[in-house]
Short mmCIF file of C-alpha atoms in Angstrom, two decimals:
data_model
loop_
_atom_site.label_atom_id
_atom_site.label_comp_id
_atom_site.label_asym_id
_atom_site.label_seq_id
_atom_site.Cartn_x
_atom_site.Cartn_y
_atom_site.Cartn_z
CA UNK A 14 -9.45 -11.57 -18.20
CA UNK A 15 -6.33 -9.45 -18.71
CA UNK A 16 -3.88 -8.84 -15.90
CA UNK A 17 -4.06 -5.41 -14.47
CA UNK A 18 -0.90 -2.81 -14.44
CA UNK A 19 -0.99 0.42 -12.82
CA UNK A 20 0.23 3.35 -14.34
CA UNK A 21 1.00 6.21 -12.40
CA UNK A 22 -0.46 10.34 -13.85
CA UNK A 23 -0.08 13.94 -12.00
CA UNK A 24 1.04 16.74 -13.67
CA UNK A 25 3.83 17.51 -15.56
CA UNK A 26 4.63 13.50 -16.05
CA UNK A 27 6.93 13.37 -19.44
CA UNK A 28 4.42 11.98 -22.26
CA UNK A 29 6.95 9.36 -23.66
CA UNK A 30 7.60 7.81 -20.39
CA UNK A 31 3.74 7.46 -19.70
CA UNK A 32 2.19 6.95 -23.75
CA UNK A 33 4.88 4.10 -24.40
CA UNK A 34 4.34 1.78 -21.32
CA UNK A 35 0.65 2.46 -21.35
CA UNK A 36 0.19 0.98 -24.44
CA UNK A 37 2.76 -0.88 -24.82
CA UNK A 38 1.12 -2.95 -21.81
CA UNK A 39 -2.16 -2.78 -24.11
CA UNK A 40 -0.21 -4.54 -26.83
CA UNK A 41 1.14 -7.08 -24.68
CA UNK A 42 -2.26 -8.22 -23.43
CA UNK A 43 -2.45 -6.54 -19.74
CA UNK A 44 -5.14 -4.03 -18.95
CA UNK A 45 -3.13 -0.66 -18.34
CA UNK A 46 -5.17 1.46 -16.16
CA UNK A 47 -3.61 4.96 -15.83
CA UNK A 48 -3.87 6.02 -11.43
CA UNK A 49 -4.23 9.56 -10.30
CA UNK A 50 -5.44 11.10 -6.97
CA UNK A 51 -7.85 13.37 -9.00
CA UNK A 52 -10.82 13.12 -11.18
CA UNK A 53 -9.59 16.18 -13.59
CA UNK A 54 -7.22 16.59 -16.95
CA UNK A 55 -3.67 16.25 -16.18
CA UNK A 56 -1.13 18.61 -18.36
CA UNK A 57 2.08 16.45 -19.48
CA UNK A 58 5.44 18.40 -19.35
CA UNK A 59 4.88 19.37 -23.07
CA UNK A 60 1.46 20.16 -22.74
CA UNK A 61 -0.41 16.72 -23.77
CA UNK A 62 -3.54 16.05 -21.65
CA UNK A 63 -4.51 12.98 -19.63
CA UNK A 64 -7.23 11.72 -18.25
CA UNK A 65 -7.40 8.87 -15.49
CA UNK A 66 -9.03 5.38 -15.82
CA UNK A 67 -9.07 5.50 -11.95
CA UNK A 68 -8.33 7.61 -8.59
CA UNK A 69 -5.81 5.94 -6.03
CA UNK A 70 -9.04 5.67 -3.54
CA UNK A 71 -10.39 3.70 -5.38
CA UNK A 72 -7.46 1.31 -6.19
CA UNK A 73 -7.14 -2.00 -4.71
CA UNK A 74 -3.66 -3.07 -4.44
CA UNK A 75 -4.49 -7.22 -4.89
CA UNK A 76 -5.91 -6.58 -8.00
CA UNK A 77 -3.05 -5.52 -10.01
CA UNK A 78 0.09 -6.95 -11.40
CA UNK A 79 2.28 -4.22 -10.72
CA UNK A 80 2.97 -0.51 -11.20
CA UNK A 81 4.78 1.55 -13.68
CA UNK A 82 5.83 4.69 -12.37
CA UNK A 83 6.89 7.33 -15.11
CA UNK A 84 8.99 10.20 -15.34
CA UNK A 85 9.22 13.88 -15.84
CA UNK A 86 8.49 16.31 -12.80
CA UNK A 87 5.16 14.18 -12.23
CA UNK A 88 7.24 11.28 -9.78
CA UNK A 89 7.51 15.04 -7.28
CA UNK A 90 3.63 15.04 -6.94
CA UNK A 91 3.19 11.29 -6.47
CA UNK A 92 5.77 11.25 -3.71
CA UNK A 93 3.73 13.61 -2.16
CA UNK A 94 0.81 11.36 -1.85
CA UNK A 95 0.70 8.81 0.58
CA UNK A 96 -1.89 6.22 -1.23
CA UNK A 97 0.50 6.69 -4.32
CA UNK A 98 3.37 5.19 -2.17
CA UNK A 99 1.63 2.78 -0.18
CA UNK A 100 0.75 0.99 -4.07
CA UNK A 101 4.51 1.01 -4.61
CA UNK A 102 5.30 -0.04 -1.60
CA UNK A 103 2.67 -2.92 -1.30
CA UNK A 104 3.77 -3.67 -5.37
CA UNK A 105 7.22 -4.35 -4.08
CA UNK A 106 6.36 -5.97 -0.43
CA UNK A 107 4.40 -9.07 -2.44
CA UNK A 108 7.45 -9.03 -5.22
CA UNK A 109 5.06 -7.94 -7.69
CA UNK A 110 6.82 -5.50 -11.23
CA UNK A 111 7.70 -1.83 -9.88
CA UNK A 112 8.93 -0.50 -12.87
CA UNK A 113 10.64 3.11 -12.55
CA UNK A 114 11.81 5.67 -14.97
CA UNK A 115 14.31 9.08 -14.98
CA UNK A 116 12.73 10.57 -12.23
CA UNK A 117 10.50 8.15 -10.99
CA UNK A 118 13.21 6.83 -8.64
CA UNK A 119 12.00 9.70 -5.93
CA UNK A 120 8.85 7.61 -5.32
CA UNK A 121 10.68 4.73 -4.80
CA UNK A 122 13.05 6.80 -1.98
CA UNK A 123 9.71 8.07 -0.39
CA UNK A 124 7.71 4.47 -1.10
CA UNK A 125 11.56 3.03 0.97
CA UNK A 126 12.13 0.72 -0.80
CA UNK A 127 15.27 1.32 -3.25
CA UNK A 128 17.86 0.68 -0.36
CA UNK A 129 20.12 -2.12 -0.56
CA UNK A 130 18.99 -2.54 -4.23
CA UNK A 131 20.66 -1.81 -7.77
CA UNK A 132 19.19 0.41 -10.05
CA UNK A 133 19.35 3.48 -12.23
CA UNK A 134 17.84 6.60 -12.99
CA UNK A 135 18.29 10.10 -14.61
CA UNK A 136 21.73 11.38 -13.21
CA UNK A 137 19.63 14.61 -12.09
CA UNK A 138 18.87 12.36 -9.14
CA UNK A 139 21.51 10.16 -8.74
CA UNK A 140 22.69 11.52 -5.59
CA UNK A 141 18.98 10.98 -4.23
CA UNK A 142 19.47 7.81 -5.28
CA UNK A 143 22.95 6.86 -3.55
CA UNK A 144 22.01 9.00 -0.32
CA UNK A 145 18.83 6.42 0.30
CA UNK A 146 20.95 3.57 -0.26
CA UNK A 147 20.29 2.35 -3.06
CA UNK A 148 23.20 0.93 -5.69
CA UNK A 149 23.30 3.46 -8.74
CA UNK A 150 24.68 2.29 -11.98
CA UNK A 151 24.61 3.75 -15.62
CA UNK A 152 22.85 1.96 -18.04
CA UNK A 153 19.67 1.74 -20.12
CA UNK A 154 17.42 -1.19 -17.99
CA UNK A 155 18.91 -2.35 -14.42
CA UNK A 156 16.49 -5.12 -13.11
CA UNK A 157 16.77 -6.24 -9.31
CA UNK A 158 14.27 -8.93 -8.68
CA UNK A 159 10.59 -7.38 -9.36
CA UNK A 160 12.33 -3.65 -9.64
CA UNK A 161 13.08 -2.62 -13.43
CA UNK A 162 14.35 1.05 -13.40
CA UNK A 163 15.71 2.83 -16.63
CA UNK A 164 17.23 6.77 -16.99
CA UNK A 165 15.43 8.53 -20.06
CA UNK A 166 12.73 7.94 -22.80
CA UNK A 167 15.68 6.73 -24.75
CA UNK A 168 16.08 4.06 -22.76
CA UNK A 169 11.81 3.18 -23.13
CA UNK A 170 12.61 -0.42 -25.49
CA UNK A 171 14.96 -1.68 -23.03
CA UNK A 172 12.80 -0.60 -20.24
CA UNK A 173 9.41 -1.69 -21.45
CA UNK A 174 11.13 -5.33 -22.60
CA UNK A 175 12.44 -5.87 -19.30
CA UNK A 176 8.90 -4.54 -17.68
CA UNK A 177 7.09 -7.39 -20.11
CA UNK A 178 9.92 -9.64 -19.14
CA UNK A 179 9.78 -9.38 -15.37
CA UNK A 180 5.68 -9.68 -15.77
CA UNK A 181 5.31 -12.94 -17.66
CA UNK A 182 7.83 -14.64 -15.41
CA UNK A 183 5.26 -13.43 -12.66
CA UNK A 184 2.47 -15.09 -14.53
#
């Protein structure tokens, strides 16, 4: 049975950031199931529509690996949403892959858990970043323990081989 990994969907979440790690997960041999709060068609920033595999109230948090959490303006909704950040937070608590990119990193302030820690992020929030304590630094992939963060959908390769990377040494 494949290994379960969360990815995150509201609206407006930048369609390279989710597509790529979604099936990129698929490839790899882990069940990518894409985690909304809604039963309904979510519009990507460019238009694309998604559909999710499950709703966060239905989600337990044992049965999955870890969470990918992608950009865009999507990572505003999820913050929003405290089932979305207890995941993330629980994800991180048992040291299991939270995996952020560009804007992602504001679920990660509101899950509080990016203090103390090194990562990156688009340089739109950089400031967030810093001002929740977290160490920000400009490159591609930073990993810190189970967190793997990245800044853009240039950066998805180095990203998505550190996510695979962090989640086989978990196996």
């Amino acid at each position: 049975m494949a290994k379960k990994v969360a990815v995150l969907l509201d609206e407006m979440v930048h369609e390279h950031e989710f597509i790529y790690p979604y099936y990129r997960l698929k490839e790899a041999g882990f069940e990518s199931v894409s985690v909304a709060t809604e039963k309904r068609v979510y519009k990507g920033k460019f238009g694309v529509p998604f559909t999710p595999d499950m709703l966060i109230a239905d989600v337990t948090p044992g049965e999955f690996e870890g969470v990918v959490v992608p950009g865009g303006y999507a990572p505003d909704f999820l913050r929003r949403t405290r089932a979305m950040l207890s995941l993330v937070g629980e994800m991180n608590d048992k040291g299991k892959l939270v995996a952020m990119i560009c804007h992602a990193g504001w679920v990660g302030i509101s899950a509080g858990i990016v203090k103390g820690r090194t990562l990156t992020s688009t340089s739109a929030i950089r400031d967030d970043m810093s001002n929740a304590g977290a160490i920000w630094v400009d490159q591609s992939v930073v990993v810190d323990g189970n967190l793997v963060t990245s800044r853009s959908p240039a950066d998805l390769p180095d990203f998505m081989r550190e996510v695979l990377r962090v989640l086989s040494v978990q196996r």
